[in-house]
CSV table of C-alpha atoms in Angstrom, one decimal:
chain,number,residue,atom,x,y,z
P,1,UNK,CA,-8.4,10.4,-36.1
P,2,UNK,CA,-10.0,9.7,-32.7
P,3,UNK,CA,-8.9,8.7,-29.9
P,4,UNK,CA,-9.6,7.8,-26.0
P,5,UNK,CA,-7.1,8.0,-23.3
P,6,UNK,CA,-7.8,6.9,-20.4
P,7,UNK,CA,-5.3,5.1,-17.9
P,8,UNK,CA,-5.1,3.7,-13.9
P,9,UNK,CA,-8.7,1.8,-13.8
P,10,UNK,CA,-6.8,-0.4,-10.8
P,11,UNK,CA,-9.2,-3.4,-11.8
P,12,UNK,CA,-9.6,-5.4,-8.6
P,13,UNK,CA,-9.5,-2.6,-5.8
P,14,UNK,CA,-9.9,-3.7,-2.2
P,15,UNK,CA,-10.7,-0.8,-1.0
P,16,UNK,CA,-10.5,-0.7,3.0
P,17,UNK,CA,-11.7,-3.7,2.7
P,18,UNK,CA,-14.6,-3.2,0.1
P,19,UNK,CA,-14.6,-4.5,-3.2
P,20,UNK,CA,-15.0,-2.2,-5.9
P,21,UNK,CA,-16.4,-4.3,-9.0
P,22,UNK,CA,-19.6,-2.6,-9.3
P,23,UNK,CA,-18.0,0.5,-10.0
P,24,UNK,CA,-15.8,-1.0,-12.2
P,25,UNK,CA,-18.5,-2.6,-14.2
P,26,UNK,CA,-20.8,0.6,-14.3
P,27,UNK,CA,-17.4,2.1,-15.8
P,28,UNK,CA,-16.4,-0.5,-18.7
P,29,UNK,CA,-19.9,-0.7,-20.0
P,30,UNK,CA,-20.1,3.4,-20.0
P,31,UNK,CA,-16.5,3.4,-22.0
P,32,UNK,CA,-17.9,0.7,-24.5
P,33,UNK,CA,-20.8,3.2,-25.2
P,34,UNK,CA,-18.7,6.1,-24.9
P,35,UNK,CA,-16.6,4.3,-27.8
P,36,UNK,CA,-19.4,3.6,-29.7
P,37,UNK,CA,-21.0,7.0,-29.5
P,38,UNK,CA,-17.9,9.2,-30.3
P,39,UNK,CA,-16.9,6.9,-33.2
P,40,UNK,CA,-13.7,6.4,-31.3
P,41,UNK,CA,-10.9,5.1,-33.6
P,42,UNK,CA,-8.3,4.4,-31.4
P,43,UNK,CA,-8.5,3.2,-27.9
P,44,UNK,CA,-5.3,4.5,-25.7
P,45,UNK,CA,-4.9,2.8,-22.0
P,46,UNK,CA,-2.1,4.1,-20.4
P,47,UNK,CA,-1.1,1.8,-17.3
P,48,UNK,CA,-2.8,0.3,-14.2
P,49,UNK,CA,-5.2,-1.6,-15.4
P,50,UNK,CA,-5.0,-3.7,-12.4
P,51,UNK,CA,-4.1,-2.7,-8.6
P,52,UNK,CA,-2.1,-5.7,-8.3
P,53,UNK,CA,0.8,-8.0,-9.9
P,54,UNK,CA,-2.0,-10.8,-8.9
P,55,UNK,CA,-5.3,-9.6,-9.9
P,56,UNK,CA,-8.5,-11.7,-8.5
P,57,UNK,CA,-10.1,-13.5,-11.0
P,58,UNK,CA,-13.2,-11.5,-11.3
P,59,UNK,CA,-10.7,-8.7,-11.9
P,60,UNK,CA,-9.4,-10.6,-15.0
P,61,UNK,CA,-12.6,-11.2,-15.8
P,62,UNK,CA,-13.7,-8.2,-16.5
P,63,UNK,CA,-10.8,-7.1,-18.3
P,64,UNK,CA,-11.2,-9.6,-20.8
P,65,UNK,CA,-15.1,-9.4,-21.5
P,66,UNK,CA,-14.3,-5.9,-22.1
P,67,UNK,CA,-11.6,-6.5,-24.8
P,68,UNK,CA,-14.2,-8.7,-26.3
P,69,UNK,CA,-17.1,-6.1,-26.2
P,70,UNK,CA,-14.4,-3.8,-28.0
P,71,UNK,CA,-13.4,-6.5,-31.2
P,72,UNK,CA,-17.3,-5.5,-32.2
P,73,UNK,CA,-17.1,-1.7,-32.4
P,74,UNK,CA,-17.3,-1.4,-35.9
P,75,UNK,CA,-15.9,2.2,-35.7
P,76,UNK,CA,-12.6,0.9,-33.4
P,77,UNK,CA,-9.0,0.6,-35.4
P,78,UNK,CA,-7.0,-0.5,-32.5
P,79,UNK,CA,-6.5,-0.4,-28.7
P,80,UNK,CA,-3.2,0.3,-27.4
P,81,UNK,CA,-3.0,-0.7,-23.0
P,82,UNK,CA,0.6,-0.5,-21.7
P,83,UNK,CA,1.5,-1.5,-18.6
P,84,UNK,CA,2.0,0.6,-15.4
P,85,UNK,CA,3.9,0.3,-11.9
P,86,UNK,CA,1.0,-1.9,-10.5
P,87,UNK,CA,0.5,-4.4,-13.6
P,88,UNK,CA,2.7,-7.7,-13.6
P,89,UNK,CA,4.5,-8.2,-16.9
P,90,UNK,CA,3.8,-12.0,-16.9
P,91,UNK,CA,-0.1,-11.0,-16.0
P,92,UNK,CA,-0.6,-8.6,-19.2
P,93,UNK,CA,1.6,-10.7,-21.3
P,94,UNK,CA,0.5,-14.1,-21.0
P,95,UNK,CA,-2.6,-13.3,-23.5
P,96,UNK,CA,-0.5,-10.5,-25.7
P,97,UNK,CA,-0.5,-12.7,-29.3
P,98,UNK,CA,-4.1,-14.1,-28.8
P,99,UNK,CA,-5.5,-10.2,-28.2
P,100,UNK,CA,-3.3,-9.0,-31.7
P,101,UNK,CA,-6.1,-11.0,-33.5
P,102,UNK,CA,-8.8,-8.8,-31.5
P,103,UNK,CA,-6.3,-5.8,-32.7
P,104,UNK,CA,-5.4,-5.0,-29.2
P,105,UNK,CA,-1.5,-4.3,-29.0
P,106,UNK,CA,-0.1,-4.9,-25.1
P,107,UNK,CA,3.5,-3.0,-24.1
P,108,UNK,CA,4.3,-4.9,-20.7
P,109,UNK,CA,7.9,-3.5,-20.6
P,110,UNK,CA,9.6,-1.7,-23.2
P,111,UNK,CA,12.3,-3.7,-23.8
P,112,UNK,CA,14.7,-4.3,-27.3
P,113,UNK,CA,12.3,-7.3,-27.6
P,114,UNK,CA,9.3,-5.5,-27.6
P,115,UNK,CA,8.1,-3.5,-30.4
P,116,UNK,CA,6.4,-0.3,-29.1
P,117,UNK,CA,6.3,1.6,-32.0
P,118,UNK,CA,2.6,1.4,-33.5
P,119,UNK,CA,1.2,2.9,-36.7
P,120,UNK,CA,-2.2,3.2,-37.1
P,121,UNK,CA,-3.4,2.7,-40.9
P,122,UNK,CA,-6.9,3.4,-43.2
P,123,UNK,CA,-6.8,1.8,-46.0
P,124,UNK,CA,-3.6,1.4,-46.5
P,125,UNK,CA,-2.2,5.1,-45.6
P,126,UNK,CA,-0.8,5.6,-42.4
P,127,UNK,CA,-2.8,7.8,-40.1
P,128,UNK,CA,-1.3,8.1,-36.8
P,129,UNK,CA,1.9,6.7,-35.2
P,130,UNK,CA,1.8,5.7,-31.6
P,131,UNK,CA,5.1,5.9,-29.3
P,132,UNK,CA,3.3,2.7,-26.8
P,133,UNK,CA,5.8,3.5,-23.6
P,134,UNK,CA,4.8,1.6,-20.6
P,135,UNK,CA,6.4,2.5,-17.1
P,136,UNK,CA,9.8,2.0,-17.6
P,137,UNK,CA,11.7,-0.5,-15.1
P,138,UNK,CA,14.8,0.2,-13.8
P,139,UNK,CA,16.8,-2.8,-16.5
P,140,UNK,CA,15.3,-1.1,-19.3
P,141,UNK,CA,16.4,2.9,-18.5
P,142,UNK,CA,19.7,2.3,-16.3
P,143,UNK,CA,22.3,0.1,-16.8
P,144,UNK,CA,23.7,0.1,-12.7
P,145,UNK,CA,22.0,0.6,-9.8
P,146,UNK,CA,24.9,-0.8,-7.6
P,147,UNK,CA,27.0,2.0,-5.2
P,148,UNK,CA,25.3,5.4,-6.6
P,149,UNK,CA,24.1,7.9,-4.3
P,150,UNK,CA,20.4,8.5,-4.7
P,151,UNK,CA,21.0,12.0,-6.2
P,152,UNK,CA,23.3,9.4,-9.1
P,153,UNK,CA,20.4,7.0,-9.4
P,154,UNK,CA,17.3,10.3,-10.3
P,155,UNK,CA,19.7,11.3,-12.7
P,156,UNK,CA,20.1,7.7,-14.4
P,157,UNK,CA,16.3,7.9,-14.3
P,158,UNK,CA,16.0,11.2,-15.7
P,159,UNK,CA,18.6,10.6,-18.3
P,160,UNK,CA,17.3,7.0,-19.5
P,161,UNK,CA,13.7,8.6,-20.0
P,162,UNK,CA,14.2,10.9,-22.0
P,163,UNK,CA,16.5,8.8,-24.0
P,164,UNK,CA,14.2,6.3,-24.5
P,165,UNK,CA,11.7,9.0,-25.6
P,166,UNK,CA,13.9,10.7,-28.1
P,167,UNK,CA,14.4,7.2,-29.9
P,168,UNK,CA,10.9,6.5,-29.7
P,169,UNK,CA,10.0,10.1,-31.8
P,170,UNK,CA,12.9,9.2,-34.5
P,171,UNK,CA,12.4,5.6,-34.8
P,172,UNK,CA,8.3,7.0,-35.4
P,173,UNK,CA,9.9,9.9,-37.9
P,174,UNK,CA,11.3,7.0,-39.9
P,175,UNK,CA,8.2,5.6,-40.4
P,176,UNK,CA,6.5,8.4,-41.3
P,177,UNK,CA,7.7,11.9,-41.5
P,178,UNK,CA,4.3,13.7,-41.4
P,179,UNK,CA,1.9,11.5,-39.6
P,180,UNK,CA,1.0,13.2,-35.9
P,181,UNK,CA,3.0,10.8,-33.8
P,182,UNK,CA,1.4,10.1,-30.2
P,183,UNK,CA,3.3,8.8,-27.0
P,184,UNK,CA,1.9,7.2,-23.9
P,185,UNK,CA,3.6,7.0,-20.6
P,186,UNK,CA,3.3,6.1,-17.3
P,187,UNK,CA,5.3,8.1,-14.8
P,188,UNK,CA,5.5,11.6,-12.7
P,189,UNK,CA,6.4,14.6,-14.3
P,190,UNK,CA,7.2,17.9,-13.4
P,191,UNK,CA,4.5,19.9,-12.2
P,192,UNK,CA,1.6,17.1,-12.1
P,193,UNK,CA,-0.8,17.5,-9.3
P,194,UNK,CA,-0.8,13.9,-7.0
P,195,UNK,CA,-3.0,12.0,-4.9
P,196,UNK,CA,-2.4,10.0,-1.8
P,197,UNK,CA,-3.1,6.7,-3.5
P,198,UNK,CA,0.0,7.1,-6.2
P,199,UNK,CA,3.3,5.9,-4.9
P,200,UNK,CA,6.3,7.0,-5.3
P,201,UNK,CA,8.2,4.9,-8.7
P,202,UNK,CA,11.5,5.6,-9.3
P,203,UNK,CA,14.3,5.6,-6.7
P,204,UNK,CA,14.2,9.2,-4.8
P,205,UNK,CA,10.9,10.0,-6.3
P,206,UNK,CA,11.8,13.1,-8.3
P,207,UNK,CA,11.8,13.4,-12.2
P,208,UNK,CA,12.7,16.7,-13.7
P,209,UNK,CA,11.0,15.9,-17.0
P,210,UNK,CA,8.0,18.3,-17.8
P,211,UNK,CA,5.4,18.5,-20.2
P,212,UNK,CA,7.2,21.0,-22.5
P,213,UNK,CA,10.0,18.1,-22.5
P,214,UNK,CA,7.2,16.0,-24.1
P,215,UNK,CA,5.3,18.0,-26.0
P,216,UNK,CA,8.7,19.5,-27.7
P,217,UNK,CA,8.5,15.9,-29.9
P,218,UNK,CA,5.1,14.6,-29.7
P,219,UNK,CA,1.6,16.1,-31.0
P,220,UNK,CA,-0.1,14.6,-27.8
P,221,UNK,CA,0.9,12.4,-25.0
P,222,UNK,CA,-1.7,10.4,-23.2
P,223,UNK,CA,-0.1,9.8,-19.6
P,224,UNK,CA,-1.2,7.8,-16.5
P,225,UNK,CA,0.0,7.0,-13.1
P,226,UNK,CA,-1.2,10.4,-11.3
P,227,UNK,CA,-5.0,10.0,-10.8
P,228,UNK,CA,-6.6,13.4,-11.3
P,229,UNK,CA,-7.2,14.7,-14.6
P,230,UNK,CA,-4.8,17.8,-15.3
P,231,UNK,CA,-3.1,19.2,-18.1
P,232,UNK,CA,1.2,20.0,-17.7
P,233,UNK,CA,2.3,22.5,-19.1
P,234,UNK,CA,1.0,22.0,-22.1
P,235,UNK,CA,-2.7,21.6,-23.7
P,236,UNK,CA,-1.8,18.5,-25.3
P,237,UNK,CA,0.3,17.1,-22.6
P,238,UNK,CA,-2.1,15.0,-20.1
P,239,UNK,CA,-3.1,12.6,-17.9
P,240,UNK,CA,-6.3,11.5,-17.9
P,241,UNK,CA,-6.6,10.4,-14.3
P,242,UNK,CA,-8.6,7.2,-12.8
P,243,UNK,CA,-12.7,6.6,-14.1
P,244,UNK,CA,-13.4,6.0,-10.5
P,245,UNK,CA,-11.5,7.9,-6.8
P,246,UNK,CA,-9.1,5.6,-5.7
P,247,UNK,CA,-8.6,7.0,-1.9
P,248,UNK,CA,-10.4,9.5,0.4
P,249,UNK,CA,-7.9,12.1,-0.8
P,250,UNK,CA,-9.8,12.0,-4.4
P,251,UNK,CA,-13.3,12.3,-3.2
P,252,UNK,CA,-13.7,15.9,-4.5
P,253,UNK,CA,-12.2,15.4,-7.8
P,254,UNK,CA,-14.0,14.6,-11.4
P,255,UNK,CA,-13.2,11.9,-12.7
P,256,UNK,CA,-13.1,12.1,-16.4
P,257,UNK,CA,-11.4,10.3,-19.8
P,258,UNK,CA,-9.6,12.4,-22.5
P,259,UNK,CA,-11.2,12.6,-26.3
P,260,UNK,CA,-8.9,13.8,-29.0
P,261,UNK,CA,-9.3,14.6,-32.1
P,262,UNK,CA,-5.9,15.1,-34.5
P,263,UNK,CA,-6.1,16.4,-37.8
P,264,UNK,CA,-3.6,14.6,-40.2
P,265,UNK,CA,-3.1,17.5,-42.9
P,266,UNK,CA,-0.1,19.2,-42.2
P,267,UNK,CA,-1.5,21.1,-39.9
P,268,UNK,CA,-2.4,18.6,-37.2
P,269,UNK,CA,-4.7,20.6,-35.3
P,270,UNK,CA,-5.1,18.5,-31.5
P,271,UNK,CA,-8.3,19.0,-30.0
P,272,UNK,CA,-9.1,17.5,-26.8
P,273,UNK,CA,-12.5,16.8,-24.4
P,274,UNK,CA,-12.5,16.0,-21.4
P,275,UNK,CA,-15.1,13.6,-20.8
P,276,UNK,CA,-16.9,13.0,-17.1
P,277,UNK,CA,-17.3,9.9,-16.0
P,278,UNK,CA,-20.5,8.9,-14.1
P,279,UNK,CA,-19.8,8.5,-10.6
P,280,UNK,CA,-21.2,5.5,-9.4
P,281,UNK,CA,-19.7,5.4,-5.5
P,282,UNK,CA,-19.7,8.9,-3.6
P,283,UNK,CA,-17.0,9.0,-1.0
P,284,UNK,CA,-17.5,11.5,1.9
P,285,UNK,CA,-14.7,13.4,4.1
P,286,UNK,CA,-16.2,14.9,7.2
P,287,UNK,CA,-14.0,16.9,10.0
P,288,UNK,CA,-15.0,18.5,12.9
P,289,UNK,CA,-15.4,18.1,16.4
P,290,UNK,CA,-18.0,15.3,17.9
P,291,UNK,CA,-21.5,17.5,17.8
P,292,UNK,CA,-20.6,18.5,14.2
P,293,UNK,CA,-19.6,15.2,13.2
P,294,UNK,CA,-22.8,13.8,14.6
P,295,UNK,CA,-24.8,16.8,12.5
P,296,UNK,CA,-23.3,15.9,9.1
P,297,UNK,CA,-23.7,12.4,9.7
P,298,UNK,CA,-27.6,12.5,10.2
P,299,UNK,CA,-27.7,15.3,7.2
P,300,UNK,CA,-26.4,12.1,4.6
P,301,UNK,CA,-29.3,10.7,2.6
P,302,UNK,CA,-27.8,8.4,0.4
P,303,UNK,CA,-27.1,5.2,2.6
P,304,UNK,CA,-24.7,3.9,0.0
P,305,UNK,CA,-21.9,6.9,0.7
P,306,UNK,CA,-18.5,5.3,2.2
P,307,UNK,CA,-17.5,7.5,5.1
P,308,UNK,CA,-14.1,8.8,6.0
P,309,UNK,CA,-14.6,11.0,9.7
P,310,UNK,CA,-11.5,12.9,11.0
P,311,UNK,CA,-12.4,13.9,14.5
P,312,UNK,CA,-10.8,16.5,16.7
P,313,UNK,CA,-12.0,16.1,20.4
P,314,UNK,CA,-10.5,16.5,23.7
P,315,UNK,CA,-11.6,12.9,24.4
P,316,UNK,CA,-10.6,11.2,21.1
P,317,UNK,CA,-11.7,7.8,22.2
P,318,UNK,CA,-15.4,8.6,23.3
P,319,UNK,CA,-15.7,10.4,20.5
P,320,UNK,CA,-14.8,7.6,18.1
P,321,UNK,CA,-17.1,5.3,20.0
P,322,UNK,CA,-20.1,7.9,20.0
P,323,UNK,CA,-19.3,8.1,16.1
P,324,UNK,CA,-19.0,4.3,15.3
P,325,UNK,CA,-22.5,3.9,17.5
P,326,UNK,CA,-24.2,6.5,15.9
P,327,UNK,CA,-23.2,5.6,12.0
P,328,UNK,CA,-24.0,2.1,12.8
P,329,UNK,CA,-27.8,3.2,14.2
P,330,UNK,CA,-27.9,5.1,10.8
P,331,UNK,CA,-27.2,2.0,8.3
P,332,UNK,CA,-24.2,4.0,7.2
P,333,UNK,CA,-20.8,2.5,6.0
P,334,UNK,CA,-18.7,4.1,7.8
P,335,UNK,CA,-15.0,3.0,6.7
P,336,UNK,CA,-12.2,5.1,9.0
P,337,UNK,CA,-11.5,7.0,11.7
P,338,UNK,CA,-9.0,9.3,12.0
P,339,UNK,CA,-8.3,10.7,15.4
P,340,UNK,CA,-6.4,14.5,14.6
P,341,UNK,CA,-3.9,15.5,17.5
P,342,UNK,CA,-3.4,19.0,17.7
P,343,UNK,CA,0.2,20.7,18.7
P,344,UNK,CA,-0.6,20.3,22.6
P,345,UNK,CA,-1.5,16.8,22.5
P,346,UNK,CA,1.6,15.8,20.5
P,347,UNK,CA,4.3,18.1,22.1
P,348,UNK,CA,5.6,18.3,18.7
P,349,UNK,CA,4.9,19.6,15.2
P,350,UNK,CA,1.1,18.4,14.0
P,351,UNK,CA,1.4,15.1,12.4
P,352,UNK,CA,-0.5,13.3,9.6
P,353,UNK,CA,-2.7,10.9,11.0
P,354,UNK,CA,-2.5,7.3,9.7
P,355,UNK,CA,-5.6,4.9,10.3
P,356,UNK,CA,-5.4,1.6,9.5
P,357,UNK,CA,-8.6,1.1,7.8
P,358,UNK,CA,-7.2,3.5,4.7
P,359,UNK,CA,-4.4,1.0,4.6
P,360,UNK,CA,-4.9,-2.3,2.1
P,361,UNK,CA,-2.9,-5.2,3.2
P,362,UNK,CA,-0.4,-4.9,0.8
P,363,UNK,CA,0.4,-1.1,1.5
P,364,UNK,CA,0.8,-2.7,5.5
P,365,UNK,CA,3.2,-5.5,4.5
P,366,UNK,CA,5.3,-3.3,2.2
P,367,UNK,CA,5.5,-0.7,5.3
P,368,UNK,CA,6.6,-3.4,7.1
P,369,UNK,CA,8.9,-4.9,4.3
P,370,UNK,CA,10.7,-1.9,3.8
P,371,UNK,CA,12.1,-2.2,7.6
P,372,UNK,CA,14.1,-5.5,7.0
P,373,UNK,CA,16.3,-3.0,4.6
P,374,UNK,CA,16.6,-5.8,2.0
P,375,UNK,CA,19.5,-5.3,-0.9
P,376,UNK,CA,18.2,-8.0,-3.2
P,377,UNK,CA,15.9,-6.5,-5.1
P,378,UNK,CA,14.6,-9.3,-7.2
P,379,UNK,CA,14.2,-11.2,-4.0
P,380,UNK,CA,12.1,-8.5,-2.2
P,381,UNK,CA,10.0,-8.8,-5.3
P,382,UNK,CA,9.5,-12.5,-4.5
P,383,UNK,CA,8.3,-11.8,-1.3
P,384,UNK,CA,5.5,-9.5,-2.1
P,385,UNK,CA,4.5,-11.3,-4.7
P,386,UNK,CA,3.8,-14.4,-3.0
P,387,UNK,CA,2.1,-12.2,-0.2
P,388,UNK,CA,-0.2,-10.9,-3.2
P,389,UNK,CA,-1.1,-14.9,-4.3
P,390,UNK,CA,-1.7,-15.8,-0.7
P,391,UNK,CA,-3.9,-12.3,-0.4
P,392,UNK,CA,-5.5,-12.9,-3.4
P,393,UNK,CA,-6.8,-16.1,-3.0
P,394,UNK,CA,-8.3,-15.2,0.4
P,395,UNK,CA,-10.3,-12.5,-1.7
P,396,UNK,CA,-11.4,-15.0,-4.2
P,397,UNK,CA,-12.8,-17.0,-1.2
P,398,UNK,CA,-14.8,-14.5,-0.1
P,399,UNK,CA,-16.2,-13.9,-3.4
P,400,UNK,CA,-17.3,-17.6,-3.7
C-alpha cells in the first residue's frame, strides 16, 4: 500500500495582505500528478485545509475541483482529510455524504457520532486500517473545563489524547489483527520543531505526548498542525509540514509531502519519501543596517520575491523611508518592515519586534479580543466568527 500525507495547505491565505491562490493552484495540480505518478493508493490530509472557519469562495473552489480531479485517478482507493484547528466543522461537513460517493471520507470532529475508524480494502481483503483523528476539541477530550488551574486543564488534555488514541488502536485491532493500522492527527507533540505561523491549541500550550507515545501502537502516523517537515522521535512518526511557507519565519525551509510505502505481510516494513514540493513563491529575509540593506536589495533579480527587511539603524525612521523608496524605484514587493531596537534604545532586555504588516486581520482582532478577558467561550467564538464572514466577504469583493 501507498500512501501520501500531506497536511496544513491553509487554502485561502491572505498573506500580509496578498493572496496566495496561485501558489495554491501550482500546488494541487503538482499533487494530482504526484498521485498519478507514484500510483498513490491512499490519499492522507491531515488538517488545515483552510486558514479560516470562513474560507473565500475561490478557496472552496479549489478544494472541491481538486476532489473532483482525484475521483479519476484510476490508481486512488480513498482519501482520508480531517479537520484541523483552523477548519470549521460546519464548513468541511456540509459536503461529507456527497464526497463518500467520490470515496473521500471527512473527520470534522471525532465525536461518538462520527466514525473515524477507516479500513482500506482490495478486493475484498483488508489492507490497511486508518485511525482518521482530527484536532481534538476540548467537548470531545475533557469533560470540565470550569475552576481547574491551567496545570489541571494540560493534564485533561494530555490524558484525553492519549485515551482517545488507545481506543482508536483497539477499536482498529478488532477489525483486523494484522493489518498495519495508520493514525492521523493534528496537534503538537513533544519535541516537534515550530514556526511562527502555528498557534498555540490547547489551553497552556504544552503536551507531553511524543512520538514514541505514538509510534508504540501505530505502524505510521501522518501528523499536521506544525509546518516544517520533521520526523519525532521516531522514523515513522511525522509531520509532513505545509506545500507552500506560511510566514517569513518558514522562508528557508523545504517544503515537502510524505510517500510511504507499508508492506502488509507480517512484517510491515514502513518506508517513507519525502517528497519536495516545487516552490512557486520565494520569500526573502534581509537584516542589516541601511547601506547593506540597500546592497541586497539591488542584488535580487527575481521581481516576484516578497520581501521581509529587518533594519538596525541609529535612525530607524530614515532608514525605513530610504528602504520603502528605494524597493519601490526597484518594482520590488516589499511586504514589512521591522525596525530592531538594540538593548540601549530599549533600556531593557532586547525585544521581538512586531510589525503590523506580518499581522492578518484576524491574528489583530484576536490580539485585541483576548483583552476583553471573556469567560464564555462559545460566545467568544461567535464573535470571531462573524469578524471572519464580514472579513471574508470584503476579500471576495476584491476578487470580483
Amino acid at each position: 500500500m501507498r500512501f501520501l500525507h500531506t497536511s496544513d495547505w491553509h487554502l485561502g491565505q491572505n498573506f500580509m495582505g496578498k493572496s496566495r491562490i496561485e501558489e495554491h493552484k501550482a500546488f494541487l495540480s503538482w499533487l494530482l500528478n504526484t498521485i498519478k505518478e507514484n500510483n498513490i493508493d491512499v490519499l492522507l490530509v491531515s488538517g488545515d485545509i483552510f486558514d479560516t472557519g470562513t474560507p473565500p469562495n475561490y478557496a472552496l473552489e479549489l478544494y472541491y475541483n481538486f476532489l473532483k480531479q482525484l475521483s479519476q485517478v484510476s490508481s486512488l482507493n480513498t482519501t482520508i482529510i480531517t479537520a484541523g484547528n483552523h477548519d470549521s466543522v460546519s464548513t468541511l461537513k456540509a459536503p461529507k455524504q456527497l464526497l463518500e460517493a467520490l470515496n473521500v471520507h471527512v473527520v470534522v470532529n471525532g465525536d461518538e457520532d462520527e466514525n473515524i475508524i477507516i479500513p482500506i480494502k482490495k478486493d475484498d481483503n483488508t489492507k490497511a486500517i486508518v485511525c482518521a483523528v482530527p484536532f481534538l476539541r476540548d467537548s470531545v477530550i475533557r469533560q470540565s473545563l470550569g475552576g481547574e488551574t491551567v496545570s489541571d486543564k494540560e493534564k485533561l488534555a494530555n490524558d484525553g489524547i492519549k485515551a482517545y488514541y488507545e481506543k482508536a488502536y483497539n477499536k482498529a485491532k478488532e477489525i483486523n489483527q494484522n493489518a498495519p493500522i495508520i493514525a492521523m492527527g493534528h496537534l503538537t507533540t513533544v519535541g516537534g520543531r515550530t514556526s511562527e505561523s502555528e498557534r498555540d491549541i490547547y489551553i497552556g500550550g504544552t503536551l507531553d505526548i511524543g512520538g514514541d507515545y505514538l509510534a508504540s501502537m501505530f505502524d505510521y502516523v501522518a501528523l499536521g498542525h506544525l509546518h516544517i517537515n520533521q520526523t519525532v522521535g521516531n522514523e515513522h512518526v511525522r509531520y509532513s509540514g505545509s506545500p507552500i511557507p506560511l510566514s517569513f519565519s518558514e522562508s528557508k525551509n523545504t517544503q515537502k509531502v510524505n510517500i510511504v510505502t507499508i508492506n502488509d505481510n507480517a512484517d510491515k516494513n514502513v518506508k517513507v519519501e519525502e517528497v519536495e514540493v516545487p516552490l512557486t513563491k520565494k520569500l526573502q529575509i534581509i537584516k542589516g543596517d541601511l547601506e547593506n540593506i540597500k546592497k541586497e536589495l539591488k542584488a535580487i533579480e527575481d521581481k516576484t520575491t516578497w520581501i521581509e527587511v529587518h533594519i538596525k539603524d541609529d535612525n530607524p525612521m530614515f532608514a525605513n523611508s530610504e528602504i520603502r523608496d528605494l524597493a519601490s524605484k526597484l518594482e520590488l514587493t516589499l511586504l514589512a518592515v521591522k525596525i530592531e531596537k538594540n538593548e540601549k534604545q530599549l533600556r531593557a532586555k532586547e525585544l521581538k519586534a512586531i510589525s503590523l504588516d506580518e499581522l492578518s486581520v484576524q491574528e489583530v482582532f484576536e490580539k485585541r479580543l483576548e483583552l476583553e478577558e471573556i469567560e464564555n467561550s462559545e460566545f467568544k467564538e461567535q464573535i470571531s466568527q462573524t469578524f471572519n464572514e464580514v472579513v471574508s466577504n470584503l476579500h471576495e469583493s476584491e476578487q470580483i
